[in-house]
XYZ file of C-alpha atoms in Angstrom:
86
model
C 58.893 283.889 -147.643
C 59.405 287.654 -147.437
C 56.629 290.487 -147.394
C 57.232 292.944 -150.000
C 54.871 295.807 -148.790
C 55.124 297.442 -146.561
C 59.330 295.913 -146.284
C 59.848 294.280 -143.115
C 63.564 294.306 -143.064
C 65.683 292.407 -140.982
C 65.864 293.646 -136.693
C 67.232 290.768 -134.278
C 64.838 291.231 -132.502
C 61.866 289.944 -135.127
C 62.316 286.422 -135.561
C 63.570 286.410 -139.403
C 66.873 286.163 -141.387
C 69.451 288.530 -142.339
C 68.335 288.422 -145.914
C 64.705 289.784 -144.684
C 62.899 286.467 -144.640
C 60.491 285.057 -142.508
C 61.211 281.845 -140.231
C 58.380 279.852 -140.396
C 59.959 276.787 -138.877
C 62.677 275.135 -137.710
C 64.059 273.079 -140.716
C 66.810 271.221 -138.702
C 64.003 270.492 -135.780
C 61.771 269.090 -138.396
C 62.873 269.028 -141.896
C 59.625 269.548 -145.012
C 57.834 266.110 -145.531
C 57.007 265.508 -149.100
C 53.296 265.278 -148.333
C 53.132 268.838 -146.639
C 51.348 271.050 -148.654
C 51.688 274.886 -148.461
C 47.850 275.609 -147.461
C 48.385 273.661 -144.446
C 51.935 274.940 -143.668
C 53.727 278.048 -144.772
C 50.425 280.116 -145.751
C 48.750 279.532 -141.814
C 52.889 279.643 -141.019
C 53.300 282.883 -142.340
C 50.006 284.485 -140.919
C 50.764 283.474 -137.897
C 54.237 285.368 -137.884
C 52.081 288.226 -138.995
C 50.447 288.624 -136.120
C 53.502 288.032 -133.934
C 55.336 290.257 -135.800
C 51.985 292.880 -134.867
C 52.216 291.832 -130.748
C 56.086 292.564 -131.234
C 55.645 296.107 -132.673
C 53.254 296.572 -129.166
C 55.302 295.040 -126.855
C 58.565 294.656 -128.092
C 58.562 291.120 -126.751
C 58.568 288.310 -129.738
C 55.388 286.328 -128.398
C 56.083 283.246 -131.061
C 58.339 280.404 -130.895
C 61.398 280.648 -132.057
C 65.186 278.966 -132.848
C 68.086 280.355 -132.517
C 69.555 281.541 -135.139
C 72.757 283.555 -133.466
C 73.700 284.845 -130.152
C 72.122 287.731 -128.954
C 71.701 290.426 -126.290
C 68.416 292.151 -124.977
C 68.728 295.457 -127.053
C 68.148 293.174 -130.018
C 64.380 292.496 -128.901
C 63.585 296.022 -128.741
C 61.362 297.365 -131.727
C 62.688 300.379 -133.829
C 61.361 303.374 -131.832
C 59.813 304.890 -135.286
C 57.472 301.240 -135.757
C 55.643 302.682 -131.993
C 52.358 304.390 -132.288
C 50.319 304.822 -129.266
């Protein structure tokens, strides 16, 4: 899943891949079940990382869980200083 407006592109710190998609889930933790259906998953998934995605912009602390996905270091977490609005 990716949002397409306003583009949320890719920031280590955001819990998402390279290609600008969101992680909903960890696939290799818990791979999709045939009788998983997308109203019960990715839709609430994705809202979800909506509003993590919000609590990151104001606190530059991802709030959600997460996987790893690559090493790396504490400047990664920090939100893009033009994204801040106080």
């Amino acid at each position: 899943m990716r949002v397409i407006e306003p583009k949320i592109e890719f920031t280590p710190g955001v819990h998402m891949y390279h290609n600008d998609t969101l992680c909903l889930y960890d696939w290799r933790a818990q791979p999709w079940q045939k009788n998983w259906h997308l109203h019960q998953t990715i839709i609430p998934w994705m809202a979800e990382w909506l509003v993590f995605y919000e609590l990151w912009l104001l606190t530059g602390k991802w709030l959600g869980k997460s996987a790893a996905h690559r090493k790396s270091s504490p400047d990664d977490f920090a939100p893009p200083a033009n994204r801040i609005q106080n």
